[in-house]
Coordinates of C-alpha atoms and ligand atoms in Angstrom, one line a residue:
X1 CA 4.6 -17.4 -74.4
X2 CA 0.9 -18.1 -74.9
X3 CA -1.7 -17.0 -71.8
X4 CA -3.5 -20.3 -70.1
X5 CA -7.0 -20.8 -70.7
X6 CA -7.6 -19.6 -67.2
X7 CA -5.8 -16.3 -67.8
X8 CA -8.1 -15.8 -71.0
X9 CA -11.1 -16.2 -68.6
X10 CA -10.1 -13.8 -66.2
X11 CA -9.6 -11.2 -69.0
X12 CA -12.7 -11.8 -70.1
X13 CA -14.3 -11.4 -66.8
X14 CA -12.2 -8.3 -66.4
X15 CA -13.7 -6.6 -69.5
X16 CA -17.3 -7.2 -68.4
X17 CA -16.8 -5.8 -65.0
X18 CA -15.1 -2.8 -66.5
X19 CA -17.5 -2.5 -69.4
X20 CA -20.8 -2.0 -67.2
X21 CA -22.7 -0.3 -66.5
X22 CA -21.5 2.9 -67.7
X23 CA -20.0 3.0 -71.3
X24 CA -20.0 6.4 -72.9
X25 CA -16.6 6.2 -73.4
X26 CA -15.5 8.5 -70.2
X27 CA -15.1 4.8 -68.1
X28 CA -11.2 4.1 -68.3
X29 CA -11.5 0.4 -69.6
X30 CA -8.7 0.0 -72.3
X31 CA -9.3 -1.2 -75.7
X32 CA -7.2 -3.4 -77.1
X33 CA -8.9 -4.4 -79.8
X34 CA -8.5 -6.2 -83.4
X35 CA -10.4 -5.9 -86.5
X36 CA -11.8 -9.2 -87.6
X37 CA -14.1 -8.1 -90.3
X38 CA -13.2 -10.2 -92.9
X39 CA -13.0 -13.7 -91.0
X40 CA -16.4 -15.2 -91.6
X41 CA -15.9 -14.8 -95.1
X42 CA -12.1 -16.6 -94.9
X43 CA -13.7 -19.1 -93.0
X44 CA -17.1 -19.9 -95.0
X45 CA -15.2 -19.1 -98.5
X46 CA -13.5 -21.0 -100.6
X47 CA -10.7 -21.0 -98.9
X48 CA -12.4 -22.5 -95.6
X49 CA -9.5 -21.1 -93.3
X50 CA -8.4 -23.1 -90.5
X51 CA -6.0 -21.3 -87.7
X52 CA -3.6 -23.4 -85.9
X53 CA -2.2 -22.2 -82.3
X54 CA 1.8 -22.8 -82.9
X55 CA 2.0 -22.0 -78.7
X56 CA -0.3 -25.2 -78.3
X57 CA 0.8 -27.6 -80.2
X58 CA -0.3 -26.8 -83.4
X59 CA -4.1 -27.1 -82.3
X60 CA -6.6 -26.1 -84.7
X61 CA -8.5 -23.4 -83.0
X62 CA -10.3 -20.5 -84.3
X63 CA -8.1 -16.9 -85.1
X64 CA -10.0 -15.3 -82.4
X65 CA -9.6 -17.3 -79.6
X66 CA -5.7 -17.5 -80.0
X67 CA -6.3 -13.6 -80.5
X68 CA -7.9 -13.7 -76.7
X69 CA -5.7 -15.6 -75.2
X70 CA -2.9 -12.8 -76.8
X71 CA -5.1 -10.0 -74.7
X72 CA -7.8 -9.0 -77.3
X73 CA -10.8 -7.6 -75.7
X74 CA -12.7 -6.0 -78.5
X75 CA -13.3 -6.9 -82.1
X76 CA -13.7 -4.1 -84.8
X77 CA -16.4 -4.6 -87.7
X78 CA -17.2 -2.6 -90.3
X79 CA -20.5 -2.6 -91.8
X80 CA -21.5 -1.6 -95.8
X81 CA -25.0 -0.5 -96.8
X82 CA -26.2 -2.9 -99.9
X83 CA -23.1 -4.6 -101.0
X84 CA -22.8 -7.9 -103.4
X85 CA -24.3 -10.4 -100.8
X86 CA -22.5 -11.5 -98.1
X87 CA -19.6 -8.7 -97.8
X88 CA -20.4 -6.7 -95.0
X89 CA -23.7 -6.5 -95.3
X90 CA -26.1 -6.3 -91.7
X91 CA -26.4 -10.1 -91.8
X92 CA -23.0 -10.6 -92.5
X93 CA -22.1 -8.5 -89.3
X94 CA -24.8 -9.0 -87.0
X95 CA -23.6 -12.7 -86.8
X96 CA -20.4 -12.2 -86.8
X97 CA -21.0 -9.2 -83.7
X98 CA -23.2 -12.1 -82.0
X99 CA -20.6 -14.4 -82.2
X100 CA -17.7 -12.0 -80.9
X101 CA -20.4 -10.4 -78.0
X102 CA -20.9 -14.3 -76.9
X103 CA -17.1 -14.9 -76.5
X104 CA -17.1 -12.1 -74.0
X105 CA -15.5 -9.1 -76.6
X106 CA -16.4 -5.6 -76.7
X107 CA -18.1 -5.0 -79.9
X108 CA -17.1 -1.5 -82.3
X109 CA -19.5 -1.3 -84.8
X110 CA -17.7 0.9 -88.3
X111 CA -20.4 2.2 -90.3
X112 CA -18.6 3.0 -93.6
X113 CA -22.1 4.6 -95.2
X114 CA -21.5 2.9 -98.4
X115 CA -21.7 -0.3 -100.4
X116 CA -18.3 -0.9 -100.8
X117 CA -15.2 0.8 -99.4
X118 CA -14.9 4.4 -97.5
X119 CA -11.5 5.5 -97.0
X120 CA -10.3 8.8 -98.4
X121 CA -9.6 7.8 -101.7
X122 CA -13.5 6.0 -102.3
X123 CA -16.4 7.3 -100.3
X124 CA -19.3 6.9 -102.6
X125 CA -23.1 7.1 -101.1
X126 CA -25.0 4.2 -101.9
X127 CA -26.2 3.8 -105.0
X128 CA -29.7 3.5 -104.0
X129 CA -29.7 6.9 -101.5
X130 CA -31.0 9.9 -102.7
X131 CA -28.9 12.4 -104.3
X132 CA -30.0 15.7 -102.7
X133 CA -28.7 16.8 -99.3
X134 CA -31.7 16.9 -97.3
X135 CA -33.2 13.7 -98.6
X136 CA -29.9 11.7 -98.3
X137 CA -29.4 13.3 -94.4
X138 CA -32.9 12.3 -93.6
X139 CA -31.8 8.7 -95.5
X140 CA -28.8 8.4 -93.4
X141 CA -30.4 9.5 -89.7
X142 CA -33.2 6.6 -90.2
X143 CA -30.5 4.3 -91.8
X144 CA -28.6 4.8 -88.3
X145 CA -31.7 4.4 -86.1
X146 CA -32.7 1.3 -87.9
X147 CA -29.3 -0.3 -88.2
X148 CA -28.6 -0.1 -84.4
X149 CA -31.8 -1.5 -83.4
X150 CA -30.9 -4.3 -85.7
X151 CA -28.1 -4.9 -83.0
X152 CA -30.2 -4.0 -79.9
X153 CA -32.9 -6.6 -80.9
X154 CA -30.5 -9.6 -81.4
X155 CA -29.4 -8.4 -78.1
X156 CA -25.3 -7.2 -78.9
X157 CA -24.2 -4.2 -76.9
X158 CA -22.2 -2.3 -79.0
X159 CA -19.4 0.0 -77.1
X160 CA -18.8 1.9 -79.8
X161 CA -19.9 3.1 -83.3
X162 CA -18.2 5.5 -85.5
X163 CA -20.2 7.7 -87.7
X164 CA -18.2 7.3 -91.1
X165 CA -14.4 5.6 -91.7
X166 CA -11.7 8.0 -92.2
X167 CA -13.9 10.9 -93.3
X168 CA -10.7 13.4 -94.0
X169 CA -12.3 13.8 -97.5
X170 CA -15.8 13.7 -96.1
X171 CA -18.1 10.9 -96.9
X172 CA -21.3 10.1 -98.7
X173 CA -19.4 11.4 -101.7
X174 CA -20.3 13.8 -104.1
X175 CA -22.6 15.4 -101.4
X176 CA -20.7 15.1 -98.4
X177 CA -17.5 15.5 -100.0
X178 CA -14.8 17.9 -97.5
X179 CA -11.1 18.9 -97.9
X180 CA -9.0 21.1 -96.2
X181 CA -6.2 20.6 -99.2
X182 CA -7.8 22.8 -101.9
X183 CA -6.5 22.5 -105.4
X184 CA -7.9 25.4 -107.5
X185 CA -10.2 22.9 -109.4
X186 CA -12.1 21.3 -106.6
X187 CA -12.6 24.6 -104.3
X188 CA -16.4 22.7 -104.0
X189 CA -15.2 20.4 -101.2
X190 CA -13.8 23.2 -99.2
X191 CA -16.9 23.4 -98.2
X192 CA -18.1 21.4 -95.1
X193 CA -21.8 22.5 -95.1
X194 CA -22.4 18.9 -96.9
X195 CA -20.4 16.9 -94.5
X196 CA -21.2 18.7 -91.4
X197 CA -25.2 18.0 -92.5
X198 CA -24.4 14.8 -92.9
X199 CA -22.7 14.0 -90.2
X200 CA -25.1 15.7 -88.0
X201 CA -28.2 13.1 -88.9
X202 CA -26.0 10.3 -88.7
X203 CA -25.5 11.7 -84.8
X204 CA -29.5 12.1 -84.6
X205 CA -30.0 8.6 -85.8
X206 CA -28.1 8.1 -82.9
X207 CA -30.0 9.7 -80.7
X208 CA -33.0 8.5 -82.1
X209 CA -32.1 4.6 -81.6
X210 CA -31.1 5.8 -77.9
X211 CA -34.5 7.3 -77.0
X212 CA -36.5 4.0 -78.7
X213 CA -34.9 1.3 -77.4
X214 CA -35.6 -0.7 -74.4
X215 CA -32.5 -1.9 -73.4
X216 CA -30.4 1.4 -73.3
X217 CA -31.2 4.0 -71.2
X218 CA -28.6 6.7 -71.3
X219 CA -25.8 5.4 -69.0
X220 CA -25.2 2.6 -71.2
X221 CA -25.0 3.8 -74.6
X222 CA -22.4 2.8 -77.1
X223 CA -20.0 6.1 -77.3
X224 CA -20.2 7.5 -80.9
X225 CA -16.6 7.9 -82.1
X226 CA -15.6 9.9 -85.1
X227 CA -12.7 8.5 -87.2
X228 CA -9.8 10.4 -89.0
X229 CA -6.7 8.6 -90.7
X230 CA -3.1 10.6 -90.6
X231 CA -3.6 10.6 -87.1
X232 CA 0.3 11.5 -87.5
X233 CA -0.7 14.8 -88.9
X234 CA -1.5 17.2 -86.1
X235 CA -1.6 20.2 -88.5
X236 CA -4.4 18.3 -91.4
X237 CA -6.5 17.2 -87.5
X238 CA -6.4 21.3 -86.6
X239 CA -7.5 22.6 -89.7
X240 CA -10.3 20.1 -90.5
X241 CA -12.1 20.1 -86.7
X242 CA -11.8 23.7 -87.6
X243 CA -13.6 23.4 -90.5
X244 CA -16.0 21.2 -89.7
X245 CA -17.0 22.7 -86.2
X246 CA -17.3 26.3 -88.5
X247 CA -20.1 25.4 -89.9
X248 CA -22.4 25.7 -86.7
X249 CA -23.7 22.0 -87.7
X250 CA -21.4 20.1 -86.1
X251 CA -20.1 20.9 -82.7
X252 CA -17.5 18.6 -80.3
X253 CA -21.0 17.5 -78.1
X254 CA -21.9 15.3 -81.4
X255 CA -19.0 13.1 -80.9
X256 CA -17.9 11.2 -77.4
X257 CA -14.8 9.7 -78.8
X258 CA -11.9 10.5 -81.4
X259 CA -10.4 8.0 -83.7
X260 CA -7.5 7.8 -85.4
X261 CA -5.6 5.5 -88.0
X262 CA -2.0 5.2 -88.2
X263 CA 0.2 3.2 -90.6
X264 CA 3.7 3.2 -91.2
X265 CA 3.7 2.8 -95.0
X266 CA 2.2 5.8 -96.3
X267 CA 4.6 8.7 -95.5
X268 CA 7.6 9.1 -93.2
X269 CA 6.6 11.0 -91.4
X270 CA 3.9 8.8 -89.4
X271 CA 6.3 8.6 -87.1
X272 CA 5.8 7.9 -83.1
X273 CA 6.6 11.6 -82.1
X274 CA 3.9 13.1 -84.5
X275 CA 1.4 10.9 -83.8
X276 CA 2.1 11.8 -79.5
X277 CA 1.8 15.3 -81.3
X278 CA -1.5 14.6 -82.9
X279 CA -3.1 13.1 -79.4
X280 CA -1.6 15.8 -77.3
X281 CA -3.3 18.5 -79.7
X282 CA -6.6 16.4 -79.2
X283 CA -6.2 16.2 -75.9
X284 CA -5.7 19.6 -75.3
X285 CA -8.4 21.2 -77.7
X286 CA -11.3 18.5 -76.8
X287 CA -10.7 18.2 -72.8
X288 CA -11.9 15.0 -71.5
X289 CA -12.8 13.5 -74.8
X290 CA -11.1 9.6 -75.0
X291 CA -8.6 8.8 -77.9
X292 CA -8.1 5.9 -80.0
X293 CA -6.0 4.4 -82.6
X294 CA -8.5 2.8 -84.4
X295 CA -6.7 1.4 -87.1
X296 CA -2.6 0.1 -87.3
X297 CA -0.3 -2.6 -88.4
X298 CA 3.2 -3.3 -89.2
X299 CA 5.0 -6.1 -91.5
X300 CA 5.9 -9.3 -91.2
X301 CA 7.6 -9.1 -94.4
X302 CA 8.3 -6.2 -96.6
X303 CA 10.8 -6.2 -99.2
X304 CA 11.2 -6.3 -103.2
X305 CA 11.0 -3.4 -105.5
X306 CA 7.7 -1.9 -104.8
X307 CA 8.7 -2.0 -100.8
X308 CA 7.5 1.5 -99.4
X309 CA 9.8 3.5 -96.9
X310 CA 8.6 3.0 -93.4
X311 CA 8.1 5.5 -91.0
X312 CA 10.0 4.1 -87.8
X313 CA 12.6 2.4 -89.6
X314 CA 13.9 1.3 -86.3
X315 CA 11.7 -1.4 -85.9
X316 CA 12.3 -4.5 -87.0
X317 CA 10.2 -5.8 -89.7
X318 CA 8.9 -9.3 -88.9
X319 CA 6.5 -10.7 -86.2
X320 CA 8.6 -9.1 -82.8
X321 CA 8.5 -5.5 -84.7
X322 CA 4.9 -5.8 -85.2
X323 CA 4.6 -6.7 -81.5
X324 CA 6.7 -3.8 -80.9
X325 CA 5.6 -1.2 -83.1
X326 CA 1.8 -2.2 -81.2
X327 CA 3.9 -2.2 -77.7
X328 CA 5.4 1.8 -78.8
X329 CA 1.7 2.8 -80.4
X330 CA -0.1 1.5 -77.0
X331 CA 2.1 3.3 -74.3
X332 CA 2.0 6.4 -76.4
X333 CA -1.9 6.2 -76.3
X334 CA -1.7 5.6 -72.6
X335 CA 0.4 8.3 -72.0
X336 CA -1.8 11.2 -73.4
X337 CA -2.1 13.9 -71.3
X338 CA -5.0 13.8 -69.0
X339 CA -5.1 10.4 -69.3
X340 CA -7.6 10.1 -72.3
X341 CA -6.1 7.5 -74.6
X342 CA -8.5 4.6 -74.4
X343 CA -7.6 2.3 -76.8
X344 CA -5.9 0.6 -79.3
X345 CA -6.8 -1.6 -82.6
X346 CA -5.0 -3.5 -85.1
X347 CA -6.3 -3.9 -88.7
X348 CA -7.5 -7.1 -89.8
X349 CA -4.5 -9.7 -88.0
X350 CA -6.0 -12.8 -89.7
X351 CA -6.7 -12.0 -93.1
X352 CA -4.9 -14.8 -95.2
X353 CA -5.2 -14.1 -98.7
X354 CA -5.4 -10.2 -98.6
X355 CA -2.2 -9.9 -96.6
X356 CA -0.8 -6.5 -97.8
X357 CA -4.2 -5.4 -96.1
X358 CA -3.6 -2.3 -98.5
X359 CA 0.1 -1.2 -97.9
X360 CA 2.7 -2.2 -100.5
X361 CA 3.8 -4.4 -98.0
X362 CA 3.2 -8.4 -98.7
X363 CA 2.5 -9.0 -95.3
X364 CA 1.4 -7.5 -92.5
X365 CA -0.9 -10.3 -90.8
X366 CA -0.4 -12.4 -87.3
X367 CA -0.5 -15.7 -88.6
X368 CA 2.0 -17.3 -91.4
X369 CA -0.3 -19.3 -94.7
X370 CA 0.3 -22.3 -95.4
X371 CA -1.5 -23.0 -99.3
X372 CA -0.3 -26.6 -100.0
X373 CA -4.0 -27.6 -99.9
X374 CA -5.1 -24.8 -102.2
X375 CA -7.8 -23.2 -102.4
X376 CA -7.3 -24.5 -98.0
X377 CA -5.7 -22.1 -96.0
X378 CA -3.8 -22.7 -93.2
X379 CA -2.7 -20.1 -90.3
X380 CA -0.4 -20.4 -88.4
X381 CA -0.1 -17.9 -85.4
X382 CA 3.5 -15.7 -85.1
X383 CA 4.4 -14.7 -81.7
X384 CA 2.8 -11.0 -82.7
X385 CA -0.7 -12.8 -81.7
X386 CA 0.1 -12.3 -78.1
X387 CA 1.0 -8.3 -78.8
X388 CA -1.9 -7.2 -76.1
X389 CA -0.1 -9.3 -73.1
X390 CA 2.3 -7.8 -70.6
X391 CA 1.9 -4.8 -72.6
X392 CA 4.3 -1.6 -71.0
Ligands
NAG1 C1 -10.6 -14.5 -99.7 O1 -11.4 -15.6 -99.6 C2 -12.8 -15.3 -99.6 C3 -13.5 -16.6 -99.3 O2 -13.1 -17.6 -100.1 C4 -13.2 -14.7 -100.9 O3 -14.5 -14.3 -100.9 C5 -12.3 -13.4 -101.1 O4 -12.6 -12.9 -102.4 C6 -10.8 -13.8 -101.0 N1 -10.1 -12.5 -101.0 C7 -9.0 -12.4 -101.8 C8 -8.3 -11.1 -101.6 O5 -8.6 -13.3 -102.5
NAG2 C1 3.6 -27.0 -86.2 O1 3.5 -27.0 -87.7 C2 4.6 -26.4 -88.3 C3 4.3 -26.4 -89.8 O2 3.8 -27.6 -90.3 C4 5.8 -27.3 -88.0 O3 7.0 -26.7 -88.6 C5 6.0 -27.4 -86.5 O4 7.1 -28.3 -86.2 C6 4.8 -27.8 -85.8 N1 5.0 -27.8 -84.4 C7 4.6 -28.7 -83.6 C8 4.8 -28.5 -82.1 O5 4.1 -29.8 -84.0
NAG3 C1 -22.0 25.0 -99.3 O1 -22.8 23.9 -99.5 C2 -24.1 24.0 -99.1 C3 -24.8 22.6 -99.1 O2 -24.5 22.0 -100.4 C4 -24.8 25.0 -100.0 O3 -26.1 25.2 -99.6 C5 -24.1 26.3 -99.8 O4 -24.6 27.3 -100.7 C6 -22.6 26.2 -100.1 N1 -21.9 27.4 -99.8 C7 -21.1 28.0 -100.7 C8 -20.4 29.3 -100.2 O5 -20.9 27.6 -101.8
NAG4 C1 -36.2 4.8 -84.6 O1 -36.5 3.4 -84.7 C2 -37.5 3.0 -83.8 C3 -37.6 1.4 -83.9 O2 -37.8 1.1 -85.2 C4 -38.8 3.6 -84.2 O3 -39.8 3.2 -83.3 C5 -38.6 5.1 -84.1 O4 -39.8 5.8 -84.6 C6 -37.4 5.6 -85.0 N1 -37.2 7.0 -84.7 C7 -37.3 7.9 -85.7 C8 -37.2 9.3 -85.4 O5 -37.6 7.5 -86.9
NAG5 C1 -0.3 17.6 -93.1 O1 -1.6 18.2 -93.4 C2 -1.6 19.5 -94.0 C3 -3.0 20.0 -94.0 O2 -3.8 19.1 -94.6 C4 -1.0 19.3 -95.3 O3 -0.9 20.6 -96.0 C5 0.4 18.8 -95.2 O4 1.0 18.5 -96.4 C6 0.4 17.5 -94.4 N1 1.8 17.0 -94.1 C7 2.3 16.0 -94.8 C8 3.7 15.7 -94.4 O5 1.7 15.4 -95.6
NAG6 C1 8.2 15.6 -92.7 O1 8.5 16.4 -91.6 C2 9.8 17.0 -91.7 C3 10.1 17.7 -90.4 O2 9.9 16.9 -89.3 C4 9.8 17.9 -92.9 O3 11.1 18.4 -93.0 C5 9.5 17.1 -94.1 O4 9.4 18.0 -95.2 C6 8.2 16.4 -93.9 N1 7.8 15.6 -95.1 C7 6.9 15.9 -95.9 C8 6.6 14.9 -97.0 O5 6.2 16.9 -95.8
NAG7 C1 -8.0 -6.5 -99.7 O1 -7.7 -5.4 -98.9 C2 -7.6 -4.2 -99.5 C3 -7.2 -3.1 -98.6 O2 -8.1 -2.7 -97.7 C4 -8.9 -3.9 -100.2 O3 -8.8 -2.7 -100.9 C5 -9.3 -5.0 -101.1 O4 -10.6 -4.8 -101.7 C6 -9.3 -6.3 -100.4 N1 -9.6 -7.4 -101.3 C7 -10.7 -8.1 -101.2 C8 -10.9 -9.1 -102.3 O5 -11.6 -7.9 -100.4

């Protein structure tokens, strides 16, 4: 069942109060969060995408307000450096951050530090950056400063920012390229001197934008998160901290909080008990530090012959497994020991023609498509939209 308008309200007012004053990411407000980067460009596109709330009467309403009422209180955006106008680009997200700030949502701002995708298969630097290491850091730190006064001036808090998206292979490629899986013929990205330099001006950009602007002083600040996927993989997270932190560059004070992704498509063994694994051994090796999961979905519908294994096969595949795959992921965040699992965000819930949001899965979405009136799209929200209520 669908949350009342009033009930919406009162979560909103809930997530101000527990948002301020102090936000470095030691307060114990708990994200529960969805990644809506795409939506402006659904909406304003050809495919001007309407979303209809099937717990109200089939109301046309937009995807993030039926998200709300389902117990949202933060919207994930990621943000590219000079991309084909229009795709992620600061505009793009400033007004899509001003919009999600107004409706009373905690805003996480994902620098991917390129013009098109970072992930760890693509994590080129932008084209236009220089191409030696101590140009491209100094590049990167005023990049950061600049970028986050962009948000300060328009006047969106951001609660958190994370330096890079899934940087397991490093990012800012070739320069900041890092792997702790060697293959004889790319020894070069064993070492994490790039990537730790890198990183290290993105965190003094940081710093910089904290000490010039007017709005922050130092109890306020957005908490600067770094962001690892596998975050089932205890051993990979142990092994590349290590690396990274050897390098002198890079030490834990440079980040506040720890991201991590989690899918069920990619291996089977991203399963619940390694990722409780993998947050224990933050937990335990970075005391105090909050924990995420930053990115995660599940299917509505996976089948035919490219359908990947998934990693809990116990849950059902269809709109109550994603609520309970979110439901299993959330208490296990909660339960960290020490109490440092702070939040919890699902990938891109409303993105109606790229539903497979990457997996080899058709659909992993909250919201069925309806294309009758092609190149219209029509969502229609599954129960999964309410996965945040009444959660454990
Ligand atoms: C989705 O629609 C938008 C807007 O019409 C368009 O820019 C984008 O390329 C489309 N994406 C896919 C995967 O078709
Ligand atoms: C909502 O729309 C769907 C799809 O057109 C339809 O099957 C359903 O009966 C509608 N529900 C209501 C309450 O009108
Ligand atoms: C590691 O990379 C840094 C930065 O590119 C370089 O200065 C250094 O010489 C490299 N170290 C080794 C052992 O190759
Ligand atoms: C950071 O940006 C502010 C505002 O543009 C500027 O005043 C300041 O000089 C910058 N800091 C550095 C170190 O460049
Ligand atoms: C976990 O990570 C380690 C270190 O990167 C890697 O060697 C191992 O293959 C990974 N485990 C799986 C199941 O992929
Ligand atoms: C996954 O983990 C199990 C042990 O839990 C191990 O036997 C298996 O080899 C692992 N799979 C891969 C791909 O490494
Ligand atoms: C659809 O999502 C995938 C997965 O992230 C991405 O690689 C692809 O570029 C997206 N398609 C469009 C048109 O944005």
């Amino acid at each position: 069942m669908h949350s009342t308008h009033l009930l919406g309200v009162a979560t909103w007012l809930v997530g101000l109060a527990a948002t301020t004053p102090t936000n470095d990411g030691h307060d114990a407000f708990f994200y529960k969060g969805h990644d809506l980067s795409s939506l402006k460009m659904l909406e304003d596109g050809d495919s001007k995408a309407v979303f209809v709330d099937t717990a109200r009467n089939n109301a046309t309403r937009r995807a993030d307000e039926i998200l709300a009422d389902g117990g949202m209180n933060g919207v994930r955006l990621r943000l590219w450096v000079d991309p084909i106008p229009g795709q992620y680009d600061l505009s793009y997200v400033l007004a899509l951050a001003s919009r999600f700030h107004r409706a009373g949502q905690a805003i996480y701002l994902n620098y991917h530090f390129s013009d098109t995708w970072a992930d760890p298969q693509h994590n080129n630097a932008p084209a236009a950056w220089p191409t030696t290491l101590e140009p491209l850091a100094g590049t990167l730190r005023a990049y950061v400063n600049d970028t986050l006064h962009a948000f300060d001036t328009a006047g969106i808090p951001l609660a958190l920012v994370s330096l890079g998206n899934e940087i397991r292979h490093g990012m800012l490629w070739p320069l900041g390229q890092a792997d702790v899986d060697i293959e004889p013929a790319a020894a070069r990205v064993a070492n994490f001197t790039g990537l730790a330099t890198l990183y290290a001006a993105a965190r003094r950009g940081f710093d910089d934008f904290v000490s010039t602007s007017s709005n922050i002083d130092h109890r306020q600040r957005p908490a600067v998160m770094l962001h690892m996927d596998n975050g089932w993989n205890a051993t990979l997270q142990e092994r590349w901290f290590g690396a990274l932190t050897a390098t002198g560059l890079v030490t834990p004070a440079d980040w506040d909080v720890l991201g991590f992704s989690f899918y069920p498509f990619y291996g089977t063994n991203a399963t619940f008990e390694n990722l409780a694994k993998t947050l224990d051994w933050a937990a335990r090796s970075f005391p105090g530090t909050p924990l995420h999961v930053v990115e995660t979905d599940w299917p509505a519908r996976c089948d035919g012959e490219d359908a990947p294994a998934l990693s809990e096969p116990s849950i059902e595949i269809g709109a109550a497994g994603q609520t309970a795959w979110v439901r299993r992921v959330e208490a296990i965040v909660r339960g960290v020991v020490g109490g440092v699992g702070r939040g919890i965000w699902y990938w891109e819930p409303a993105w109606l023609n790229n539903t497979s949001l990457g997996s080899a899965c058709q659909d992993a979405v909250l919201f069925d498509q309806d294309w009758s009136q092609y190149p219209r799209v029509t969502g229609y929200s599954r129960s999964s939209v309410d996965m945040f209520l009444d959660s454990v």
